[in-house]
PDB file of C-alpha atoms and ligand atoms in Angstrom:
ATOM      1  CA  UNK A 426       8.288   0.665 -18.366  1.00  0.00           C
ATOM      2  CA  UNK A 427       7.467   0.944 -14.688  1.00  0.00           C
ATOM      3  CA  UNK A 428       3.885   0.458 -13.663  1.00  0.00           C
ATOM      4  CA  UNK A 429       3.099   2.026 -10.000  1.00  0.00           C
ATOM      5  CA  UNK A 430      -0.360   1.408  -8.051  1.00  0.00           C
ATOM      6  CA  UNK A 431      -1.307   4.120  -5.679  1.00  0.00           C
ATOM      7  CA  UNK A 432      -3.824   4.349  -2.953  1.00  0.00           C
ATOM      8  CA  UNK A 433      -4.406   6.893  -0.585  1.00  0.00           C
ATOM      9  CA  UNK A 434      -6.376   6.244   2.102  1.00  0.00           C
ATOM     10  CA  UNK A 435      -6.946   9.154   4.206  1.00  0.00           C
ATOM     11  CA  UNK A 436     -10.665  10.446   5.142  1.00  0.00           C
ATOM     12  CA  UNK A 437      -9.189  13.832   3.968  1.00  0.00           C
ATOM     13  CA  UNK A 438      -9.759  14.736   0.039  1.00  0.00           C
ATOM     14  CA  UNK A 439      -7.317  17.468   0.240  1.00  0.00           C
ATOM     15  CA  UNK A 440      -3.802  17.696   0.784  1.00  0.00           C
ATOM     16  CA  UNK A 441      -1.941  19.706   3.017  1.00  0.00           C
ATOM     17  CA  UNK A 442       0.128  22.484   2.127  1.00  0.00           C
ATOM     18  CA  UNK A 443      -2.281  23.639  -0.492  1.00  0.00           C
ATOM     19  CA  UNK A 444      -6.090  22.602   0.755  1.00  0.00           C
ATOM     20  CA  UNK A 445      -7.225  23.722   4.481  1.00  0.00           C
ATOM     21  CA  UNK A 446      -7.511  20.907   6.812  1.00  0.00           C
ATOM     22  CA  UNK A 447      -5.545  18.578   3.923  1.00  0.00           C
ATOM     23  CA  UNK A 448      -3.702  15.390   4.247  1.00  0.00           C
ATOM     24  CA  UNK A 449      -0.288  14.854   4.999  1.00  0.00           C
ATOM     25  CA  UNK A 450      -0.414  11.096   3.957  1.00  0.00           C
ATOM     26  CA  UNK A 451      -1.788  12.701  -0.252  1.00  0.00           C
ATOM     27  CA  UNK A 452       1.204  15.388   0.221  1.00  0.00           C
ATOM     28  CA  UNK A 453       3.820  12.516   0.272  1.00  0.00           C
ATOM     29  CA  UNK A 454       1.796  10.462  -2.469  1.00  0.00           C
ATOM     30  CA  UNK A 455       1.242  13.362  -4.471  1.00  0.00           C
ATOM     31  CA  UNK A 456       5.084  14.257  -4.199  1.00  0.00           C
ATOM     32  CA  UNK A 457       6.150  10.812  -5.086  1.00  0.00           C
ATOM     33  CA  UNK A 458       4.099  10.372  -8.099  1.00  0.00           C
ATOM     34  CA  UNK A 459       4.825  13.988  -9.287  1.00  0.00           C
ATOM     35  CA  UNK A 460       8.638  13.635  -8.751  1.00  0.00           C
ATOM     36  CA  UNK A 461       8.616  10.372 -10.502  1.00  0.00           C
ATOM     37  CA  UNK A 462       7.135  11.440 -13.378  1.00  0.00           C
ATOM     38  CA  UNK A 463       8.951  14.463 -13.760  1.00  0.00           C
ATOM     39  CA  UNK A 464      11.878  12.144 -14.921  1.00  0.00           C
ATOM     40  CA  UNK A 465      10.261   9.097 -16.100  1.00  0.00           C
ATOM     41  CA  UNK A 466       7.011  10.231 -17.873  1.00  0.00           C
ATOM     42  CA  UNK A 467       6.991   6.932 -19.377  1.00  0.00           C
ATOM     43  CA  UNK A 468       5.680   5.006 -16.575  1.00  0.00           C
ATOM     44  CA  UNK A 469       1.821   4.559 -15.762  1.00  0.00           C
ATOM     45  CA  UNK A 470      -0.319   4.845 -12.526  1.00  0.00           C
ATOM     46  CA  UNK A 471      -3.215   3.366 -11.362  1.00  0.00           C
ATOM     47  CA  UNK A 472      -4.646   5.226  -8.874  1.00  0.00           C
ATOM     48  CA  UNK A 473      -7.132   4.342  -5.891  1.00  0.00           C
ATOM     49  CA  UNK A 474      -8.832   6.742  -4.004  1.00  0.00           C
ATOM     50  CA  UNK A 475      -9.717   4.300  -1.086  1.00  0.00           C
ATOM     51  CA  UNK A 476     -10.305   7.094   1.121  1.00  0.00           C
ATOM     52  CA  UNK A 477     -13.098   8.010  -0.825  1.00  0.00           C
ATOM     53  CA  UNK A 478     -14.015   5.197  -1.795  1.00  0.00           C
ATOM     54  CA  UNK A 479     -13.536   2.150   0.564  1.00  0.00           C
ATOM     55  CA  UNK A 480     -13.860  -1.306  -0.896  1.00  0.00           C
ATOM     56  CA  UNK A 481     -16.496  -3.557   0.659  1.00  0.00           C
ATOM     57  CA  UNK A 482     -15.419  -5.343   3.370  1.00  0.00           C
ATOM     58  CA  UNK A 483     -15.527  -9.095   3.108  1.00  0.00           C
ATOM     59  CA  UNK A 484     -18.815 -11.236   3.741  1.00  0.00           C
ATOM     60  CA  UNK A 485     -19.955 -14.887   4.423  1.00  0.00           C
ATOM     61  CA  UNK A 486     -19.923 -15.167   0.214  1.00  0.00           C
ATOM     62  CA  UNK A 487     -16.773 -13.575  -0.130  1.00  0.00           C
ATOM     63  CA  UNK A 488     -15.097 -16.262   2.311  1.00  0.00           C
ATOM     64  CA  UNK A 489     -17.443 -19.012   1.042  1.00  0.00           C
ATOM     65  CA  UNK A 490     -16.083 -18.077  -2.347  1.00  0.00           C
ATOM     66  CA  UNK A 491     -12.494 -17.761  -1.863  1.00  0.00           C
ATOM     67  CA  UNK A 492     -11.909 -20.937  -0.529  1.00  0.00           C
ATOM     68  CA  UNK A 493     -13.705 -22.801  -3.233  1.00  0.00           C
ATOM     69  CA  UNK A 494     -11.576 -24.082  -5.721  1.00  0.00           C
ATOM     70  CA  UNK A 495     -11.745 -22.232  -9.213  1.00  0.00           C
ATOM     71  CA  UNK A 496     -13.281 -24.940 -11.309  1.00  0.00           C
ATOM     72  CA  UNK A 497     -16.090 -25.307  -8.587  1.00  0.00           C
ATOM     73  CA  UNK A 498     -17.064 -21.423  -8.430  1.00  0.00           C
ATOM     74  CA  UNK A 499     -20.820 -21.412  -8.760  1.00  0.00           C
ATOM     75  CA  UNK A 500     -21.669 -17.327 -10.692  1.00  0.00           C
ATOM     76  CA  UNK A 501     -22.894 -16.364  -7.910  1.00  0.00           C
ATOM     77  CA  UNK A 502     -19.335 -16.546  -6.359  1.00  0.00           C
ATOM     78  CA  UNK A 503     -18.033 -15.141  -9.222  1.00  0.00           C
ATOM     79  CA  UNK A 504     -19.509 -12.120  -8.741  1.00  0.00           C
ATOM     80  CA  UNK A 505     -19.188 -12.476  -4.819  1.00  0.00           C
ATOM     81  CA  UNK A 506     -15.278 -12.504  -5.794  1.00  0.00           C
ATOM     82  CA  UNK A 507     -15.287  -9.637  -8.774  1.00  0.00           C
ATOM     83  CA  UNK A 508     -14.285  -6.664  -6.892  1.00  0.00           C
ATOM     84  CA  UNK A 509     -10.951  -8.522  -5.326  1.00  0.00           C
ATOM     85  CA  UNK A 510     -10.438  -9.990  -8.521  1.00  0.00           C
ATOM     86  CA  UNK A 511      -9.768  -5.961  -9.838  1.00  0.00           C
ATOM     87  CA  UNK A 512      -7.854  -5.110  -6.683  1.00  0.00           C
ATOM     88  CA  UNK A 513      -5.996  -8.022  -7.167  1.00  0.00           C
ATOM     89  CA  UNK A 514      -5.325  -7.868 -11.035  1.00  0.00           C
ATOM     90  CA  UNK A 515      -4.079  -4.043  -9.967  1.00  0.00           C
ATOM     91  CA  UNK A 516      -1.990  -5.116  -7.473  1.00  0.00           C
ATOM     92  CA  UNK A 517      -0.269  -8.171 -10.122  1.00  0.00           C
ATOM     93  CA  UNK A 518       0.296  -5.557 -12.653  1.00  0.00           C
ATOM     94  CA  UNK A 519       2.215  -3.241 -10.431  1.00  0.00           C
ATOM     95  CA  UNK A 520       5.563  -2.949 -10.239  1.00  0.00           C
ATOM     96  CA  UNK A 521       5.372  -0.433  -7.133  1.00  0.00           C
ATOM     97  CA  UNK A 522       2.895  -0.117  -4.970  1.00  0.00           C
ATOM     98  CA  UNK A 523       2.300   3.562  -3.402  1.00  0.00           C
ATOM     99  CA  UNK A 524       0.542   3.822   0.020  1.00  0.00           C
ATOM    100  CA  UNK A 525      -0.343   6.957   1.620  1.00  0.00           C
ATOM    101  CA  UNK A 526      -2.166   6.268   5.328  1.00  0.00           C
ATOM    102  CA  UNK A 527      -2.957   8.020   8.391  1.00  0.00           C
ATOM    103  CA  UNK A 528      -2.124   6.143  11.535  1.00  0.00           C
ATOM    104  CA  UNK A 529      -5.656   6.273  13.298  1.00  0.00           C
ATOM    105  CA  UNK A 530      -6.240   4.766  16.577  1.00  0.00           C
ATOM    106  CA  UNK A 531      -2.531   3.126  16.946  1.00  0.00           C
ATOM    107  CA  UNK A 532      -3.378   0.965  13.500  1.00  0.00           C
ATOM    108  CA  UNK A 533      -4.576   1.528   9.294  1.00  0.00           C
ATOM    109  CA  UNK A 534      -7.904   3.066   8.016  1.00  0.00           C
ATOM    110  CA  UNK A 535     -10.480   0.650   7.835  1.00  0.00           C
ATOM    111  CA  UNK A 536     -10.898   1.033   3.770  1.00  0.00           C
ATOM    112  CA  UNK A 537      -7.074   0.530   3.701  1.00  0.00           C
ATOM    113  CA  UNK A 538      -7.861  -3.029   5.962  1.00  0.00           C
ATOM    114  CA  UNK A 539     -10.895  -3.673   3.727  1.00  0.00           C
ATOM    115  CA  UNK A 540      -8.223  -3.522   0.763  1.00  0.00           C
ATOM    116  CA  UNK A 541      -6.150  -5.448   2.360  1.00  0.00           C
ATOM    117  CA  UNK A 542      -8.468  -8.598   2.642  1.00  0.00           C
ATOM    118  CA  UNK A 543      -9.518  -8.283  -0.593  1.00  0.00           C
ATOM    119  CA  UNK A 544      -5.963  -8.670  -2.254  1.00  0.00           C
ATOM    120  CA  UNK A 545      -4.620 -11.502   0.577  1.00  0.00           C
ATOM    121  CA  UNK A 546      -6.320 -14.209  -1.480  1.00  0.00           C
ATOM    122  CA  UNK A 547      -5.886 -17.458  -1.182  1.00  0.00           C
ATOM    123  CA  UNK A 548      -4.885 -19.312  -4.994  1.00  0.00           C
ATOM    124  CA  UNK A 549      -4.472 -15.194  -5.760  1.00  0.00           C
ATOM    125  CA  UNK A 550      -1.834 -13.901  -4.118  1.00  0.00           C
ATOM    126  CA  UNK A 551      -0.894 -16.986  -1.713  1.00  0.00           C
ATOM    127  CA  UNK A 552      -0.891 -20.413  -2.696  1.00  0.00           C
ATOM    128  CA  UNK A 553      -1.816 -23.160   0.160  1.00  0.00           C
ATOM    129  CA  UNK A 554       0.728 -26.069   0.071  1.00  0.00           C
ATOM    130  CA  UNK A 555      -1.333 -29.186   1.737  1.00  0.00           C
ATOM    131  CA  UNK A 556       1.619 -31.297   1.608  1.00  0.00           C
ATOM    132  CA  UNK A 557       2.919 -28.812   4.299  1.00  0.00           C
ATOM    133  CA  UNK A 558      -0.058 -28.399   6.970  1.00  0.00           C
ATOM    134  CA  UNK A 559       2.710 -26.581   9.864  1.00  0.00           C
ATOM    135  CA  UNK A 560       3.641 -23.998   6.966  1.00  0.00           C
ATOM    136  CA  UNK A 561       1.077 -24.453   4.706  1.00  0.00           C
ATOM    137  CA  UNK A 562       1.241 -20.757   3.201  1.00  0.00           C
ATOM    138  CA  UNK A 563       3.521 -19.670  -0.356  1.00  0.00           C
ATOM    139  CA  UNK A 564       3.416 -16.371  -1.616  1.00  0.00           C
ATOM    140  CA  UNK A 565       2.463 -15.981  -5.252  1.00  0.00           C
ATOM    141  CA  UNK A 566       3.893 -12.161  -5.870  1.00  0.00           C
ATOM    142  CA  UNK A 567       7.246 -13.304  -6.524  1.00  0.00           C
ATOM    143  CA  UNK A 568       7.476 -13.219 -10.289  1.00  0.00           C
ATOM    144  CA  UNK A 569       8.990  -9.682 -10.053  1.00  0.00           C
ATOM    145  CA  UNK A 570      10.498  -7.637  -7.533  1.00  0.00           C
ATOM    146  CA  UNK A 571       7.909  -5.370  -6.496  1.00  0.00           C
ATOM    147  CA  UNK A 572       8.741  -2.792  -4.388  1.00  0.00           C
ATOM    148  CA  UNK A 573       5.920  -1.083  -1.800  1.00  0.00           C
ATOM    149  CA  UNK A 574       6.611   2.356  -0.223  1.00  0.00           C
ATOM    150  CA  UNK A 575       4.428   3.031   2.400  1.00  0.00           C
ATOM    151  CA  UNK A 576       3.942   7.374   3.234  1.00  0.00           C
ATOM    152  CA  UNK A 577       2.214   7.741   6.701  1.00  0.00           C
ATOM    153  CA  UNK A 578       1.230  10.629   8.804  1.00  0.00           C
ATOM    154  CA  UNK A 579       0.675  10.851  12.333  1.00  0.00           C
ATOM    155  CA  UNK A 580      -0.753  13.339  14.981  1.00  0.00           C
ATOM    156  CA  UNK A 581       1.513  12.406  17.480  1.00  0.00           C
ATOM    157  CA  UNK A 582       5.565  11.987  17.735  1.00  0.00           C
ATOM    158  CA  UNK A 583       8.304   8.515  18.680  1.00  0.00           C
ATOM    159  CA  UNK A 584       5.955   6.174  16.333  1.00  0.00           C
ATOM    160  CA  UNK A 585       9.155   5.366  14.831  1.00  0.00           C
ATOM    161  CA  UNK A 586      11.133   2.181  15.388  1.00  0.00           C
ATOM    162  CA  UNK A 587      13.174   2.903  18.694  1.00  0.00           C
ATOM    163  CA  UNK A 588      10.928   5.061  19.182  1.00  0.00           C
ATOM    164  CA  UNK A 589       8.953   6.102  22.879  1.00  0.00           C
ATOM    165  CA  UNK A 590       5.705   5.505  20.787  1.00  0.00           C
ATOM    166  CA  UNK A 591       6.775   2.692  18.216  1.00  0.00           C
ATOM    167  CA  UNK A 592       5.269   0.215  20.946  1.00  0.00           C
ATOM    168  CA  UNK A 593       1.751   1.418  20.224  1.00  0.00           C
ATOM    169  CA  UNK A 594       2.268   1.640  16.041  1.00  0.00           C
ATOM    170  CA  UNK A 595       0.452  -1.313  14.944  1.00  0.00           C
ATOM    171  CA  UNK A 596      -0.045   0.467  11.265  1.00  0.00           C
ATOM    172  CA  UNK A 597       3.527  -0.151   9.309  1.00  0.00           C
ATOM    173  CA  UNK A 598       4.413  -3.882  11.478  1.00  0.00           C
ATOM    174  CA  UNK A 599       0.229  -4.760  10.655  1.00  0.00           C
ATOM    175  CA  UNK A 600       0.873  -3.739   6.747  1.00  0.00           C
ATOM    176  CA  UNK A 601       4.560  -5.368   6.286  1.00  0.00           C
ATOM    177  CA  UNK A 602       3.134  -8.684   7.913  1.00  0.00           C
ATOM    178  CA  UNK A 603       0.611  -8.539   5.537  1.00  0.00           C
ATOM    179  CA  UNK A 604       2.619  -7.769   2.234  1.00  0.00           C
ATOM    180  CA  UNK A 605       5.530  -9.818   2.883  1.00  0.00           C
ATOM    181  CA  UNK A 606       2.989 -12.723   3.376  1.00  0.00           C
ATOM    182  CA  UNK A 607       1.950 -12.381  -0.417  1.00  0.00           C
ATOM    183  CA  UNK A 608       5.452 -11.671  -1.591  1.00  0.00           C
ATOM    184  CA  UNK A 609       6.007  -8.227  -1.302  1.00  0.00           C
ATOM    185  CA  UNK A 610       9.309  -7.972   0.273  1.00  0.00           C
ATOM    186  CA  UNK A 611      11.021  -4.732  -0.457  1.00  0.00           C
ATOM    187  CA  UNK A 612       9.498  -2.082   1.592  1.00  0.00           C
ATOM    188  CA  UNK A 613      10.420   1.222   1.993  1.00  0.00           C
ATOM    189  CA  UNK A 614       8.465   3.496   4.920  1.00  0.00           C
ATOM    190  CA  UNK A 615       8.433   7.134   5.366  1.00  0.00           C
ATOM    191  CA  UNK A 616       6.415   9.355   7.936  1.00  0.00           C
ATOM    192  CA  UNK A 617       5.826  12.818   8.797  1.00  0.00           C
ATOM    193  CA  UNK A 618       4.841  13.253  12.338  1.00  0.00           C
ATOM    194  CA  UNK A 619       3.196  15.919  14.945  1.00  0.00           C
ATOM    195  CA  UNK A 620       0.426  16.854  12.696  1.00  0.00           C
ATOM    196  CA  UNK A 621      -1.424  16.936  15.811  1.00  0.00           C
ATOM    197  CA  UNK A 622       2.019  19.491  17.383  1.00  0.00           C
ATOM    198  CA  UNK A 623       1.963  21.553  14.481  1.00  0.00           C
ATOM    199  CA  UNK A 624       4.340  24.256  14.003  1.00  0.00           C
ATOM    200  CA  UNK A 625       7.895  24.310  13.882  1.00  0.00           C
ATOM    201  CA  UNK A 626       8.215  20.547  14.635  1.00  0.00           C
ATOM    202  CA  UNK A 627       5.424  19.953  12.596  1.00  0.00           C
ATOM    203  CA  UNK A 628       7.196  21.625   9.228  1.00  0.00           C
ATOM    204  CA  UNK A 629      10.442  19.797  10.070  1.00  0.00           C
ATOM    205  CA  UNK A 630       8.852  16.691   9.943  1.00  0.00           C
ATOM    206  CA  UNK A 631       7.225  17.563   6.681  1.00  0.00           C
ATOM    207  CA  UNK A 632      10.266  19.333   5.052  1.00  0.00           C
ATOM    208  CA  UNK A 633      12.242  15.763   6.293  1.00  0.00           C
ATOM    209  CA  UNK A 634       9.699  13.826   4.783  1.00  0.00           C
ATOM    210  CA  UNK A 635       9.551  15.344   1.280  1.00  0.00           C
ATOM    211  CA  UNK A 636      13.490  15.193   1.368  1.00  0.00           C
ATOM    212  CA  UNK A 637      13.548  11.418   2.210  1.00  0.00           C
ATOM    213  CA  UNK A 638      11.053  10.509  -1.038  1.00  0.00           C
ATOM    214  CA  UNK A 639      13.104  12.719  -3.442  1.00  0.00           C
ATOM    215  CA  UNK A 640      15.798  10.457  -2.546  1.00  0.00           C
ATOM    216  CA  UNK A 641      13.857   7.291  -2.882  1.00  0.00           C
ATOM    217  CA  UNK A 642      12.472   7.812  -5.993  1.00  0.00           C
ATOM    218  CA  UNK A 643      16.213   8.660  -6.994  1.00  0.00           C
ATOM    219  CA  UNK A 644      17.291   5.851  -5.662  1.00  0.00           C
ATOM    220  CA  UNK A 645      14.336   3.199  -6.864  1.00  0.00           C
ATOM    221  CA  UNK A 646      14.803   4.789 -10.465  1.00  0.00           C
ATOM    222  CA  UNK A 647      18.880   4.769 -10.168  1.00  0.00           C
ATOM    223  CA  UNK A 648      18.653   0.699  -9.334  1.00  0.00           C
ATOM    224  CA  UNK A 649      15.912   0.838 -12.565  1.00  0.00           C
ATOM    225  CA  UNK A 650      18.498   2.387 -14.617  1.00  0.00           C
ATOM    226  CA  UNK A 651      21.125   0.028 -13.763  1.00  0.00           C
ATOM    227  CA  UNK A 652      19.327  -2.853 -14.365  1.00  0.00           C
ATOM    228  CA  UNK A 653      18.216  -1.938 -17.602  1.00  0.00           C
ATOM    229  CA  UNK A 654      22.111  -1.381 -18.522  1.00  0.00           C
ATOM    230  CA  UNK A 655      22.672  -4.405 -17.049  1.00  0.00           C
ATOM    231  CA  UNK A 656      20.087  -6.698 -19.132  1.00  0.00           C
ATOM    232  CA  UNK A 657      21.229  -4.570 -22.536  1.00  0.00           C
ATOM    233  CA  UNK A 658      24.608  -5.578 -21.899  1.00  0.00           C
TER     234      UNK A 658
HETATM  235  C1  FMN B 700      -9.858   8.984  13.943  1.00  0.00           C
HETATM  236  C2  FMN B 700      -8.431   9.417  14.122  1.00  0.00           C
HETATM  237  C3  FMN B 700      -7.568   8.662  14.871  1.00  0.00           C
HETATM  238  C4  FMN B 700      -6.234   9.042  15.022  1.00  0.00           C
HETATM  239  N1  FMN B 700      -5.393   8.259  15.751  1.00  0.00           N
HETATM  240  C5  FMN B 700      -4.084   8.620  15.876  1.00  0.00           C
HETATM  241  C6  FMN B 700      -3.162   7.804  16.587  1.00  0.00           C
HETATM  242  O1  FMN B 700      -3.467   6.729  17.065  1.00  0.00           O
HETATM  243  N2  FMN B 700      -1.885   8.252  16.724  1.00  0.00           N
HETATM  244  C7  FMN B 700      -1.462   9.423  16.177  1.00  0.00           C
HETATM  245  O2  FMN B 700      -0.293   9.759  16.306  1.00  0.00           O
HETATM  246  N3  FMN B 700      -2.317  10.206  15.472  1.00  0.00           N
HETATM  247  C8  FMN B 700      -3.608   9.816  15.304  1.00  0.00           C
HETATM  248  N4  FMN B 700      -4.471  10.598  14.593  1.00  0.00           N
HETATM  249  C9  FMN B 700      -3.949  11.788  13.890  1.00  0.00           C
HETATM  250  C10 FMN B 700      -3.638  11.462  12.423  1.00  0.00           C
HETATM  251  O3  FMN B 700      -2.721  10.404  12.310  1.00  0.00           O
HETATM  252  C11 FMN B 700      -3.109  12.711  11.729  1.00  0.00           C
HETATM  253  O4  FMN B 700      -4.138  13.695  11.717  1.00  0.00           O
HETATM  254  C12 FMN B 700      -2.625  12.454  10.313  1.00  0.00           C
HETATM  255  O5  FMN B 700      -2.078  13.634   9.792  1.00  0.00           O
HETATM  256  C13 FMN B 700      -3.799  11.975   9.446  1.00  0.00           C
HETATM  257  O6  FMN B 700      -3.361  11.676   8.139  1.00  0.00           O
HETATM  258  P1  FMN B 700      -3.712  12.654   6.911  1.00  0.00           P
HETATM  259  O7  FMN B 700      -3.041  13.962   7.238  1.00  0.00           O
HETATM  260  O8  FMN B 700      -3.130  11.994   5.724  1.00  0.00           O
HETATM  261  O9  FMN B 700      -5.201  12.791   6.840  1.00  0.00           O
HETATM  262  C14 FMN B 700      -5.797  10.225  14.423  1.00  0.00           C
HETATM  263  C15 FMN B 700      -6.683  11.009  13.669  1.00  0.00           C
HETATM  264  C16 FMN B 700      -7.987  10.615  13.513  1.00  0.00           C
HETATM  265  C17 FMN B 700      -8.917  11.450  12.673  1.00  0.00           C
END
């Protein structure tokens, strides 16, 4: 069984194509989650609404905290910590994480960035090697090969790599720094773009988009498959 976390993160409840003013970033989550399901109803979802509901951004407890080691956490850092240690947990017990995100202002969502500190957690999800002090930092997410797939939308158009834009992304290059440095190396990235253009380019873009998660989730479950088959040989 396959366990998938999903956040979406846009300010937008609804999603486009079937609520006005809806988000692009839900329609590709949405699609994902309904696509893989059709074929493997087996597999559970945890689903975060940071959108809606941001987590708290760190404080002076929450750093005090984190950086004290476990058998010296007073209760009141306990409970300074509690709401990471859930993100976290979620994020340990996935086996794919699903991300759908707006680009806003050239970067991520502030809840999606309050997420992120939460889970980047030192002991947690990275382990600090003192014996090392130029390269001091070992990610702990390697148990498993999780996968993250990471749906954006954007207004504008050439946020891609190579792109004119891609320059001024600092959303997907900010997020895979951030992953990768807790052990989440296999990411997969898909955008629709010219929300902001809208029509014909606009539906392209969409119509592209929906196309290119159909085959990832056919791909991610083929590679499933075949290592099940594999480990029953
Ligand atoms: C506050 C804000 C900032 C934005 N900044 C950018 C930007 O830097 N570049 C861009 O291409 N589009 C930008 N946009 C447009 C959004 O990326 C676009 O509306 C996208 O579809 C939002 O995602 P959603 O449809 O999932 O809500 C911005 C939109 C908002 C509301």
């Amino acid at each position: 069984m396959t366990h998938i976390l999903q956040l979406d993160a846009s300010a937008r409840p609804g999603i486009a194509g079937k609520d006005e003013h809806g988000s692009h970033s839900r329609h590709l989550t949405h699609h994902f989650i309904t696509r893989w399901q059709f074929s493997r109803p087996q597999d559970t979802v945890t689903y975060r609404d940071i959108g809606q509901h941001p987590p708290s951004f760190i404080n002076h407890d929450w750093i005090a905290s984190a950086f004290t080691p476990e058998e010296h956490l007073e209760p009141w850092m306990k409970n300074a910590l509690a709401e990471s240690d859930q993100l976290v947990d979620e994020l340990i017990a996935s086996d794919i994480l699903v991300i759908g995100t707006p680009l806003y202002n050239f970067g991520m969502p502030a809840p999606l960035k309050a997420w992120v500190d939460q889970v980047v957690r030192a002991g947690r999800t990275v382990g600090i090697d003192e014996s090392n002090p130029t390269d001091p930092y070992v990610p702990k997410l390697t148990d498993r090969p999780r996968h993250a797939v990471i749906l954006t939308a954007r207004g504008g158009i050439g946020f891609d790599p190579g792109g004119e834009m891609a320059h001024m992304n600092h959303l997907e290059p900010n997020l895979t720094t951030a992953l990768e440095f807790i052990g989440i190396t296999r990411i997969h990235y898909i955008a629709i773009e010219g929300q902001e253009v809208g029509g014909e380019l606009l539906a392209k873009s969409v119509a592209e988009a929906l196309r290119k998660v159909e085959a990832l989730v056919a791909n991610l479950q083929g590679a499933l498959m075949e290592t099940a088959v594999a480990e029953s040989a």
